[in-house]
Coordinates of C-alpha atoms in Angstrom, one line a residue:
M30 CA -122.1 40.1 -75.0
N31 CA -123.1 37.6 -72.2
I32 CA -126.1 36.7 -74.2
N33 CA -124.1 36.0 -77.3
R34 CA -121.7 33.8 -75.3
E35 CA -124.5 31.9 -73.7
M36 CA -126.1 31.3 -77.1
M37 CA -122.8 30.1 -78.6
Y38 CA -122.2 27.9 -75.6
I39 CA -125.7 26.2 -76.0
A40 CA -125.2 25.9 -79.8
F41 CA -121.8 24.3 -79.2
H42 CA -123.3 21.6 -76.9
Q43 CA -126.2 21.0 -79.3
V44 CA -123.9 20.4 -82.3
M45 CA -121.6 18.2 -80.1
F46 CA -124.7 16.3 -78.8
L47 CA -125.7 15.4 -82.3
M48 CA -122.2 14.6 -83.5
T49 CA -121.3 12.4 -80.5
G50 CA -124.8 10.7 -80.7
L51 CA -124.1 9.9 -84.4
S52 CA -120.5 8.8 -83.8
T53 CA -121.5 6.5 -80.9
T54 CA -124.4 4.7 -82.7
L55 CA -122.6 4.5 -86.1
G56 CA -119.3 3.6 -84.5
T57 CA -120.9 0.7 -82.6
Q58 CA -122.6 -0.4 -85.8
W59 CA -119.2 -0.4 -87.6
L60 CA -117.8 -2.7 -84.9
F61 CA -120.7 -5.1 -85.4
Y62 CA -120.4 -5.2 -89.1
H63 CA -116.6 -5.7 -89.1
K64 CA -117.1 -8.5 -86.6
A65 CA -115.0 -6.6 -83.9
A66 CA -117.9 -6.9 -81.4
T67 CA -120.9 -9.0 -80.7
G68 CA -124.0 -8.5 -78.5
D69 CA -122.9 -11.1 -76.0
S70 CA -119.1 -10.3 -75.9
Y71 CA -119.7 -7.1 -73.9
L72 CA -116.8 -5.3 -75.6
A73 CA -119.1 -2.6 -77.0
Q74 CA -120.8 -2.2 -73.6
L75 CA -117.6 -1.9 -71.8
S76 CA -116.6 1.0 -74.1
Q77 CA -119.8 2.8 -73.2
Y78 CA -119.3 2.2 -69.5
L79 CA -115.7 3.6 -69.8
G80 CA -117.3 6.7 -71.3
M81 CA -119.5 7.0 -68.1
V82 CA -116.3 6.7 -66.0
M83 CA -114.7 9.5 -68.0
V84 CA -117.5 11.8 -66.9
G85 CA -115.8 11.7 -63.5
L86 CA -113.2 14.1 -65.0
L87 CA -115.8 16.7 -65.2
I88 CA -116.7 16.6 -61.4
P89 CA -114.2 19.2 -60.3
I90 CA -115.4 21.6 -63.0
L91 CA -119.0 21.1 -62.1
L92 CA -118.3 21.5 -58.4
R93 CA -116.3 24.7 -59.0
N94 CA -119.2 26.1 -61.1
K95 CA -121.7 25.4 -58.3
Q96 CA -119.4 27.0 -55.8
K97 CA -119.1 30.2 -57.9
A98 CA -122.9 30.3 -58.2
Y99 CA -123.4 29.8 -54.5
Q100 CA -120.8 32.7 -53.7
R101 CA -122.5 35.0 -56.2
L102 CA -125.9 34.2 -54.6
N103 CA -124.6 35.1 -51.1
Q104 CA -123.4 38.4 -52.3
E105 CA -126.3 39.7 -54.3
D106 CA -129.3 39.9 -51.9
D107 CA -128.0 42.0 -49.1
Q108 CA -130.8 44.6 -49.6
V109 CA -133.7 42.2 -48.5
A110 CA -136.0 44.2 -46.4
M111 CA -136.5 41.8 -43.5
T112 CA -134.9 41.7 -40.1
T113 CA -132.5 38.9 -39.1
L114 CA -130.6 38.2 -36.0
A115 CA -126.9 39.0 -36.4
S116 CA -125.9 35.8 -34.6
V117 CA -127.8 33.7 -37.0
T118 CA -126.5 35.5 -40.1
E119 CA -122.9 34.6 -39.0
Q120 CA -123.7 31.0 -39.2
E121 CA -124.0 30.9 -43.0
P122 CA -122.5 27.9 -44.7
S123 CA -119.3 28.8 -46.4
K124 CA -119.3 26.5 -49.3
Y125 CA -121.6 24.2 -51.5
I126 CA -122.6 21.0 -49.7
E127 CA -123.0 17.9 -51.8
G128 CA -125.3 15.1 -50.7
P129 CA -124.0 11.7 -49.7
M130 CA -123.7 8.9 -52.3
P131 CA -126.1 6.0 -51.7
Y132 CA -123.7 3.3 -52.8
R133 CA -126.1 0.3 -52.2
S134 CA -128.8 1.9 -54.4
V135 CA -126.3 2.8 -57.1
M136 CA -125.1 -0.9 -57.1
K137 CA -128.7 -2.0 -57.8
L138 CA -128.9 0.6 -60.5
A139 CA -125.6 -0.7 -62.1
V140 CA -127.1 -4.2 -62.2
L141 CA -130.2 -3.1 -63.8
D142 CA -128.2 -1.0 -66.3
V143 CA -126.0 -3.9 -67.3
F144 CA -129.1 -6.1 -68.0
A145 CA -130.8 -3.3 -70.0
N146 CA -127.6 -2.7 -72.0
F147 CA -127.3 -6.4 -72.8
C148 CA -130.8 -6.6 -74.3
V149 CA -130.3 -3.3 -76.2
T150 CA -126.9 -4.3 -77.6
V151 CA -128.2 -7.7 -78.8
G152 CA -131.2 -6.1 -80.5
F153 CA -129.0 -3.4 -82.0
A154 CA -126.7 -6.0 -83.6
I155 CA -129.8 -7.6 -85.3
V156 CA -132.1 -4.7 -86.3
G157 CA -129.4 -2.2 -87.2
S158 CA -128.7 1.4 -86.1
G159 CA -131.6 3.1 -87.8
M160 CA -134.4 0.9 -86.5
Y161 CA -132.6 0.8 -83.1
Q162 CA -132.7 4.6 -82.7
V163 CA -136.3 4.7 -83.6
I164 CA -137.3 2.1 -81.0
Y165 CA -135.0 3.7 -78.4
S166 CA -136.8 7.0 -78.8
S167 CA -139.8 5.5 -77.0
V168 CA -137.8 5.5 -73.7
V169 CA -139.7 8.7 -72.7
I170 CA -143.0 6.9 -73.2
W171 CA -142.0 4.0 -71.0
C172 CA -140.8 6.4 -68.3
A173 CA -144.2 8.0 -68.3
I174 CA -146.0 4.7 -68.0
L175 CA -143.8 3.6 -65.1
T176 CA -144.3 6.8 -63.2
W177 CA -148.1 6.5 -63.7
F178 CA -148.1 2.9 -62.5
L179 CA -145.6 3.1 -59.7
M180 CA -145.9 6.7 -58.5
N181 CA -149.6 7.3 -59.3
R182 CA -148.9 10.3 -61.5
T183 CA -151.8 11.2 -63.8
L184 CA -151.6 11.4 -67.5
S185 CA -153.8 13.5 -69.8
R186 CA -155.8 12.2 -72.7
V187 CA -153.4 13.7 -75.2
Q188 CA -150.4 12.0 -73.4
W189 CA -152.2 8.7 -73.7
V190 CA -152.8 9.3 -77.4
A191 CA -149.1 9.9 -77.8
I192 CA -148.3 6.7 -76.0
F193 CA -150.6 4.7 -78.2
G194 CA -149.4 6.5 -81.3
T195 CA -145.8 5.5 -80.4
S196 CA -146.8 1.9 -80.0
A197 CA -148.6 2.1 -83.4
G198 CA -145.5 3.6 -85.0
L199 CA -143.3 0.8 -83.7
A200 CA -145.7 -1.7 -85.1
V201 CA -145.8 0.0 -88.5
S202 CA -142.1 0.3 -88.7
S203 CA -141.6 -3.5 -88.4
F204 CA -144.6 -4.4 -90.6
G205 CA -142.7 -4.6 -93.8
D206 CA -140.0 -6.9 -92.5
F207 CA -142.2 -9.4 -90.7
S208 CA -144.9 -9.8 -93.4
V209 CA -143.1 -12.8 -94.9
E210 CA -142.5 -15.8 -92.7
T211 CA -138.8 -16.3 -93.2
E212 CA -135.8 -17.0 -91.0
T213 CA -134.6 -13.4 -91.5
G214 CA -138.1 -12.1 -90.5
S215 CA -138.0 -14.2 -87.3
L216 CA -134.6 -12.9 -86.5
L217 CA -135.6 -9.3 -87.0
L218 CA -138.7 -9.9 -84.9
F219 CA -136.4 -11.2 -82.1
G220 CA -134.1 -8.2 -82.5
T221 CA -137.0 -5.8 -82.3
L222 CA -138.4 -7.4 -79.1
M223 CA -134.9 -7.4 -77.5
T224 CA -134.4 -3.7 -78.3
L225 CA -137.9 -2.9 -77.1
G226 CA -137.3 -4.9 -73.9
G227 CA -133.9 -3.2 -73.3
T228 CA -135.6 0.2 -73.9
F229 CA -138.2 -0.7 -71.2
F230 CA -135.4 -1.7 -68.7
Y231 CA -133.5 1.5 -69.5
S232 CA -136.6 3.4 -68.6
C233 CA -136.6 1.5 -65.3
V234 CA -133.0 2.8 -64.9
Y235 CA -134.0 6.3 -65.4
V236 CA -137.0 6.2 -63.0
Y237 CA -134.9 4.5 -60.4
S238 CA -132.1 7.0 -60.8
D239 CA -134.7 9.8 -60.4
Y240 CA -135.9 8.1 -57.2
I241 CA -132.3 8.0 -55.9
M242 CA -131.7 11.6 -56.6
S243 CA -135.0 12.7 -55.0
Q244 CA -134.5 10.7 -51.8
Q245 CA -131.3 12.6 -50.8
K246 CA -131.6 16.2 -49.3
P247 CA -129.4 17.7 -50.6
P248 CA -129.0 15.3 -53.5
P249 CA -125.7 14.0 -54.8
L250 CA -124.0 15.5 -57.8
A251 CA -125.6 13.9 -61.0
A252 CA -122.2 13.5 -62.6
R253 CA -120.9 11.7 -59.6
V254 CA -123.8 9.3 -59.7
C255 CA -123.0 8.6 -63.4
F256 CA -119.3 8.1 -62.6
T257 CA -120.0 5.7 -59.7
T258 CA -122.5 3.8 -61.9
G259 CA -119.9 3.6 -64.6
I260 CA -117.3 2.1 -62.2
Y261 CA -119.8 -0.6 -61.0
T262 CA -120.9 -1.5 -64.6
S263 CA -117.3 -1.6 -65.9
C264 CA -116.4 -4.0 -63.1
I265 CA -119.4 -6.3 -64.0
S266 CA -118.5 -6.1 -67.6
C267 CA -114.9 -7.0 -66.9
V268 CA -116.0 -10.0 -64.9
W269 CA -118.3 -11.2 -67.8
I270 CA -115.5 -10.7 -70.3
A271 CA -113.1 -12.6 -68.2
I272 CA -115.6 -15.5 -67.6
Y273 CA -117.4 -15.7 -71.0
T274 CA -115.7 -13.7 -73.7
L275 CA -112.0 -14.5 -73.3
P276 CA -112.4 -18.2 -73.4
R277 CA -114.4 -17.9 -76.6
F278 CA -112.6 -14.8 -78.0
S279 CA -111.5 -16.5 -81.3
Q280 CA -115.1 -17.7 -82.0
L281 CA -116.8 -14.4 -81.1
I282 CA -114.3 -11.8 -82.4
Q283 CA -113.0 -12.1 -85.9
P284 CA -112.3 -8.6 -87.1
T285 CA -112.1 -8.0 -90.8
A286 CA -110.4 -4.6 -90.3
P287 CA -106.9 -3.9 -89.0
L288 CA -106.4 -4.1 -85.3
E289 CA -105.2 -0.4 -85.1
T290 CA -108.5 0.7 -86.8
V291 CA -110.6 -1.5 -84.4
M292 CA -108.9 -0.1 -81.3
G293 CA -109.2 3.5 -82.6
M294 CA -112.9 2.9 -83.2
Y295 CA -113.3 1.6 -79.6
L296 CA -111.5 4.6 -78.2
M297 CA -113.7 6.9 -80.4
V298 CA -116.9 5.3 -79.0
S299 CA -115.7 5.6 -75.4
L300 CA -114.8 9.3 -75.9
S301 CA -118.0 10.0 -77.8
N302 CA -120.0 8.5 -74.9
A303 CA -118.2 10.6 -72.3
C304 CA -118.7 13.8 -74.4
H305 CA -122.3 12.9 -75.2
S306 CA -123.1 12.5 -71.4
W307 CA -121.5 15.9 -70.7
N308 CA -123.5 17.5 -73.5
Y309 CA -126.7 15.9 -72.2
Y310 CA -126.3 17.3 -68.7
E311 CA -125.5 20.8 -69.9
L312 CA -128.5 20.8 -72.4
I313 CA -131.0 19.5 -69.8
D314 CA -129.8 22.2 -67.4
R315 CA -129.9 25.1 -69.9
T316 CA -132.5 24.3 -72.5
G317 CA -134.9 21.7 -70.9
S318 CA -136.2 18.4 -71.9
V319 CA -138.2 19.6 -74.9
A320 CA -135.2 20.9 -76.8
T321 CA -133.2 17.9 -75.9
G322 CA -136.1 15.6 -77.1
I323 CA -136.1 17.5 -80.4
L324 CA -132.4 16.8 -80.8
Q325 CA -133.0 13.1 -80.0
G326 CA -135.6 13.0 -82.8
L327 CA -133.3 14.8 -85.3
R328 CA -130.6 12.3 -84.3
A329 CA -132.9 9.4 -85.1
V330 CA -133.7 10.8 -88.6
L331 CA -130.1 11.4 -89.4
I332 CA -129.0 7.9 -88.3
Y333 CA -131.8 6.4 -90.4
V334 CA -130.7 8.4 -93.5
I335 CA -127.0 7.6 -93.0
S336 CA -127.6 3.9 -92.3
D337 CA -129.6 3.6 -95.5
A338 CA -126.8 5.2 -97.5
W339 CA -123.9 3.2 -95.9
Y340 CA -125.3 -0.2 -95.1
C341 CA -128.3 -0.9 -97.2
S342 CA -126.3 -2.7 -99.8
S343 CA -124.8 -5.1 -97.3
D344 CA -127.7 -5.4 -94.8
P345 CA -131.3 -5.2 -96.0
A346 CA -132.5 -4.5 -92.4
Q347 CA -130.9 -1.0 -92.8
C348 CA -132.8 -0.2 -96.0
F349 CA -135.4 2.6 -95.9
T350 CA -139.0 1.4 -96.6
P351 CA -142.3 3.3 -96.7
Y352 CA -143.4 1.3 -93.6
K353 CA -140.2 2.4 -91.7
G354 CA -140.6 6.0 -92.9
L355 CA -144.3 6.3 -91.7
G356 CA -143.5 4.4 -88.5
S357 CA -140.5 6.6 -87.7
M358 CA -142.4 9.8 -88.3
L359 CA -145.2 8.6 -86.1
V360 CA -142.9 7.5 -83.2
I361 CA -140.7 10.6 -83.3
G362 CA -143.8 12.9 -83.6
C363 CA -145.6 11.2 -80.7
V364 CA -142.5 11.3 -78.6
L365 CA -142.0 15.0 -79.2
L366 CA -145.7 15.7 -78.6
F367 CA -145.6 13.8 -75.3
T368 CA -142.4 15.6 -74.2
E369 CA -143.7 19.1 -75.1
L370 CA -147.0 18.4 -73.5
T371 CA -145.5 17.1 -70.3
Q372 CA -143.4 20.3 -69.9
A373 CA -146.4 22.5 -70.7
I374 CA -148.4 20.8 -68.0
E375 CA -145.5 21.2 -65.5
L376 CA -145.1 24.9 -66.4
E377 CA -148.9 25.5 -66.2
E378 CA -149.7 28.3 -63.7
S379 CA -152.3 27.3 -61.1
E380 CA -154.6 29.9 -59.8
L381 CA -155.2 28.1 -56.6
V382 CA -151.4 27.8 -55.9
H383 CA -151.0 31.4 -56.8
Q384 CA -153.6 32.4 -54.2
I385 CA -152.1 30.1 -51.5
I386 CA -148.6 31.6 -52.0
C387 CA -149.8 35.2 -52.0
A388 CA -151.9 34.6 -48.9
S389 CA -149.1 32.8 -47.0
L390 CA -146.6 35.5 -48.0
G391 CA -149.0 38.2 -46.7
N392 CA -149.2 36.3 -43.4
C393 CA -145.4 35.7 -43.2
L394 CA -144.5 39.4 -43.9
N395 CA -147.4 40.7 -41.7
R396 CA -148.7 42.8 -44.6
K397 CA -152.0 44.7 -44.2
H398 CA -152.7 44.7 -47.9
P399 CA -152.8 41.4 -49.9
V400 CA -149.8 40.4 -52.0
E401 CA -150.8 40.4 -55.7
S402 CA -147.5 39.1 -57.2
Y403 CA -145.3 36.7 -55.3
K404 CA -142.3 36.5 -57.5
V405 CA -139.9 39.0 -55.8
A406 CA -141.3 38.6 -52.3
F407 CA -141.1 34.8 -52.3
Q408 CA -137.6 34.8 -53.7
Q409 CA -136.5 37.3 -51.0
L410 CA -138.2 35.3 -48.2
V411 CA -136.5 32.0 -49.3
Q412 CA -133.1 33.8 -49.6
E413 CA -133.5 35.2 -46.0
K414 CA -134.6 31.8 -44.7
I415 CA -131.5 30.2 -46.3
K416 CA -129.3 32.7 -44.5
S417 CA -131.0 32.0 -41.2
L418 CA -130.8 28.3 -41.7
D419 CA -134.6 27.9 -41.5
I420 CA -134.7 25.8 -44.7
D421 CA -132.6 22.9 -45.8
L422 CA -131.2 24.5 -48.9
T423 CA -127.9 25.8 -50.0
L424 CA -128.9 27.6 -53.2
N425 CA -132.1 29.5 -53.7
P426 CA -133.9 27.7 -56.6
L427 CA -136.1 30.8 -57.4
T428 CA -133.0 32.8 -58.6
K429 CA -132.5 30.6 -61.6
Q430 CA -136.1 29.5 -62.4
P431 CA -139.6 30.8 -61.6
F432 CA -141.7 28.7 -59.2
K433 CA -143.8 27.1 -61.9
A434 CA -140.8 25.7 -63.7
L435 CA -139.3 24.0 -60.6
P436 CA -139.4 20.2 -60.2
I437 CA -142.5 18.9 -58.3
D438 CA -140.6 17.8 -55.2
T439 CA -139.0 21.3 -54.9
K440 CA -142.3 23.0 -55.3
L441 CA -143.9 20.8 -52.5
Y442 CA -140.9 21.4 -50.2
L443 CA -141.1 25.2 -50.6
L444 CA -144.9 25.2 -50.1
Q445 CA -144.5 23.1 -46.9
C446 CA -141.9 25.5 -45.6
L447 CA -144.1 28.5 -46.4
I448 CA -147.0 27.0 -44.4
E449 CA -144.7 26.5 -41.4
W450 CA -143.2 30.0 -41.7
Q451 CA -146.6 31.7 -41.6
L452 CA -147.5 29.7 -38.4
Q453 CA -144.3 31.1 -36.8
D454 CA -144.0 34.6 -38.2
S455 CA -147.6 35.8 -38.6
Q456 CA -148.8 37.9 -35.6
A457 CA -152.4 37.6 -36.7
I458 CA -152.3 33.8 -36.8
R459 CA -150.5 33.5 -33.5
Q460 CA -153.0 35.8 -31.9
S461 CA -155.9 33.7 -33.3
I462 CA -154.3 30.6 -32.0
S463 CA -153.8 32.0 -28.5
N464 CA -157.4 33.3 -28.4
S465 CA -159.0 30.0 -29.3
I466 CA -157.0 27.4 -27.4
Y467 CA -159.1 24.2 -26.9
T468 CA -158.8 22.3 -23.6
L469 CA -156.5 19.4 -23.8
S470 CA -157.3 17.9 -20.4
P471 CA -160.1 15.5 -19.5
I472 CA -163.4 16.9 -18.3
G473 CA -163.6 14.3 -15.5
T474 CA -163.4 10.7 -14.4
D475 CA -165.7 8.0 -13.0
S476 CA -165.4 5.5 -10.3
K477 CA -163.6 3.0 -12.6
K478 CA -160.8 5.6 -13.2
R479 CA -161.9 6.1 -16.9
L480 CA -161.2 9.5 -18.4
Y481 CA -163.9 11.5 -20.3
W482 CA -162.8 13.9 -23.1
Q483 CA -164.6 16.6 -24.9
F484 CA -163.0 18.8 -27.7
G485 CA -164.0 22.1 -29.1
E486 CA -167.6 23.3 -29.5
S487 CA -169.1 19.8 -29.8
C488 CA -171.2 18.0 -27.3
W489 CA -169.7 14.7 -28.1
I490 CA -167.9 12.9 -25.3
W491 CA -165.2 10.2 -25.6
R492 CA -164.2 7.7 -22.9
E493 CA -160.6 6.5 -22.5
K494 CA -159.8 3.3 -20.7
P495 CA -156.1 3.0 -20.2
H496 CA -154.4 -0.4 -20.1
A497 CA -152.0 -1.2 -17.3
K498 CA -149.6 -3.4 -19.4
Q499 CA -149.8 -1.5 -22.7
Q500 CA -149.1 2.1 -23.8
L501 CA -152.2 2.3 -26.0
S502 CA -155.7 3.0 -24.7
D503 CA -159.2 2.0 -25.7
W504 CA -161.4 4.9 -26.9
E505 CA -165.1 4.8 -27.3
T506 CA -167.8 7.4 -28.1
V507 CA -170.2 7.8 -25.1
C508 CA -172.4 10.8 -26.0
R509 CA -173.5 12.4 -29.3
D510 CA -176.7 14.3 -28.4
R511 CA -178.9 15.5 -25.5
D512 CA -180.4 12.1 -24.8
S513 CA -177.1 10.3 -24.5
L514 CA -175.9 13.2 -22.2
T515 CA -178.9 12.8 -20.1
A516 CA -178.4 9.0 -19.9
L517 CA -174.7 9.5 -18.8
V518 CA -175.7 12.1 -16.2
D519 CA -178.3 9.7 -14.8
S520 CA -175.7 6.9 -14.6
L521 CA -173.3 9.0 -12.6
S522 CA -173.6 9.0 -8.8
D523 CA -173.9 12.1 -6.6
Q524 CA -172.1 10.3 -3.7
Q525 CA -168.6 10.4 -5.3
T526 CA -166.8 13.6 -5.7
A527 CA -165.3 12.9 -9.2
E528 CA -168.6 11.8 -10.8
R529 CA -170.5 14.6 -9.1
R530 CA -168.1 17.1 -10.7
L531 CA -168.5 15.4 -14.1
R532 CA -172.3 15.7 -13.8
H533 CA -172.1 19.4 -13.0
Y534 CA -169.8 20.0 -15.9
I535 CA -172.1 18.2 -18.4
I536 CA -175.1 20.0 -17.1
E537 CA -173.6 23.4 -17.1
H538 CA -171.6 23.3 -20.3
L539 CA -172.7 20.6 -22.6
Y540 CA -176.5 20.6 -22.4
E541 CA -176.5 24.0 -24.1
L542 CA -174.2 22.8 -26.8
A543 CA -176.4 19.8 -27.3
D544 CA -179.5 22.0 -27.6
E545 CA -177.8 24.2 -30.1
E546 CA -176.7 21.2 -32.2
E547 CA -180.3 19.9 -32.1
K548 CA -181.7 23.2 -33.3
K549 CA -179.2 23.2 -36.2
R550 CA -180.2 19.7 -37.1
Q551 CA -183.9 20.5 -37.1
R552 CA -183.4 23.6 -39.2
K553 CA -181.4 21.6 -41.6
E554 CA -184.1 19.0 -41.8
R555 CA -186.8 21.6 -42.4
A556 CA -184.7 23.2 -45.1
E557 CA -184.2 19.8 -46.8
L558 CA -187.9 19.1 -46.5
R559 CA -188.9 22.4 -48.1
K560 CA -186.5 21.6 -51.0
S561 CA -188.2 18.2 -51.5
M562 CA -191.8 19.6 -51.4
P563 CA -193.5 20.3 -54.8
I564 CA -194.2 23.9 -55.6
I565 CA -198.0 24.4 -55.7
I566 CA -199.1 27.1 -58.1
T567 CA -202.6 28.6 -57.5
T568 CA -204.4 31.4 -59.3
P569 CA -204.6 34.6 -57.3
Q570 CA -208.1 35.6 -55.9
L571 CA -209.0 39.2 -56.9
R572 CA -211.1 41.5 -54.9
S573 CA -214.8 41.8 -55.5
R574 CA -216.3 44.8 -57.4
H575 CA -219.1 45.3 -54.8
H576 CA -218.7 47.9 -52.0
V577 CA -217.1 46.6 -48.9
N578 CA -218.2 47.9 -45.5
Y579 CA -215.2 47.6 -43.3
N580 CA -217.3 48.7 -40.1
Y581 CA -219.6 45.7 -40.6
D582 CA -220.9 44.1 -37.3
P583 CA -222.8 40.8 -37.7
M584 CA -224.6 41.1 -34.3
L585 CA -225.9 44.6 -35.1
E586 CA -227.1 43.4 -38.5
I587 CA -229.1 40.6 -36.9
E588 CA -230.8 43.1 -34.5
Q589 CA -231.6 45.5 -37.3
D590 CA -233.3 42.7 -39.3
Q591 CA -235.3 41.6 -36.3
E592 CA -236.6 45.2 -35.7
E593 CA -237.6 45.6 -39.3
E594 CA -239.6 42.4 -39.2
D595 CA -241.4 43.3 -36.0
S596 CA -242.4 46.8 -37.4
K597 CA -244.0 45.5 -40.6
P598 CA -247.9 45.6 -40.5
E599 CA -250.0 42.4 -41.0
T600 CA -251.5 42.2 -44.4
T601 CA -254.6 40.1 -45.3
P602 CA -254.0 37.3 -47.8
T603 CA -255.3 37.9 -51.3
R604 CA -256.5 34.4 -51.7
W605 CA -259.0 32.8 -49.3
S606 CA -258.5 29.3 -48.1
Q607 CA -260.8 26.8 -46.5
R608 CA -258.0 25.8 -44.1
L609 CA -257.8 29.4 -42.7
K610 CA -261.6 29.3 -42.2
K611 CA -261.5 26.2 -40.0
E612 CA -259.0 27.8 -37.8

């Protein structure tokens, strides 16, 4: 039964989102065609801003819903198997805490919104509702480009393809109207550029509002930011109307419809804007940006069809052409592709993050066996830390969404807290830290009152020379190896106690470290040399087939040969020689 109610609630907001979007755009178009509003009169803009002010009526309802969710969250997790001090548990906050409102930043946001709305409304009055809706659909792309340029967020290749595809679709949509150099074509070109520029400035508004919400911990209520921005923009619009519109009212406003009908249309546009904002906030919270982006694309298609049926006979710019059809399909398709791909990237499970969370949870909970799935354990740990006021959160974000679906700033904040908690709660880490404490005091001084420092298992020595008039000090590296240590020892005197102690410390402790580092360096050089040497391949030498005497003695062999020669009898030569006769 609860699922059916939830589905019916979402379906209601989806239908209302489409209906209010159509009534807002087509109602504003009706005001322009019946000369009840112009782009520079700011009457249509004022009706939109009054709709933003009406969102303030929803603030008590939204606060009450958040308070109920917070109370339900405090009651549901009493069985968490972790120990907590009773005195700390009693200090739980009793109600939902809303972040402060940055009024100065909201004022800047309102000024930017007024300028963007001016450009969009002027372009809307020229190009018509259908073309306006297609161009305005590219606001998602502009937001992505701004976050890439200003916040160094990376974009994938497919996302860049979607961006260029949207640009190509906008160009194709306007190709049929500007191919002929006429006054109407120039006017349509100007209207398209104004709408495109206004869309860019609206993306600046969205990025800046996202920045405002992310800077506050806890953030202010989004509906209250919308309400405050509506008040500021309404005041600016009233000033413009009083200075510019009212003195030229008879020239700017010449309605062709009855006054009651015009006033009713303005009221409908204001109410539609208020309801549209409410539907937008609910759908973003319950269905996400992809489903909302699909509804925006469907809204653009419906407005194109209705504008062609209602206004094509009176305004050629509203007529449906093959160029507009192809360009609209390309723009809407690329926007939907970009939106879906962005959410898919945000929801992508990272194996590295999974391992970090599991390892950190194992340390925090002092588990002997590794944590394989962190979903339940992480949620329980965050809930317990909220109760003990160890984290600056009032609601546990993991109860509504999994970790991979959370916003990036929330993910980073939870990971930072998790790292800090394991440094505090893990007995193994605390024992490791206590067993390997490095010295944080100087190893000695010299006759000039300069301090000498050595850190960890390194033989490097740094010298600090403090300034008398400044808080900063000059640091320099004195020793890096055995030779520099020997030179420093030779420069120190044995007559002064401080330098003698420094000499003895270096000789007794750092010489051995320097020798070990030198051996490591030599082993590394030999390994690199072996890698660089060419491999010489030689044929193996096989053993001879002759008998080998392994008891062979060369001296004994020489004596035996000599005895054999001495024992041989003398033989007479077989050939007589005159030379032998003479002898």
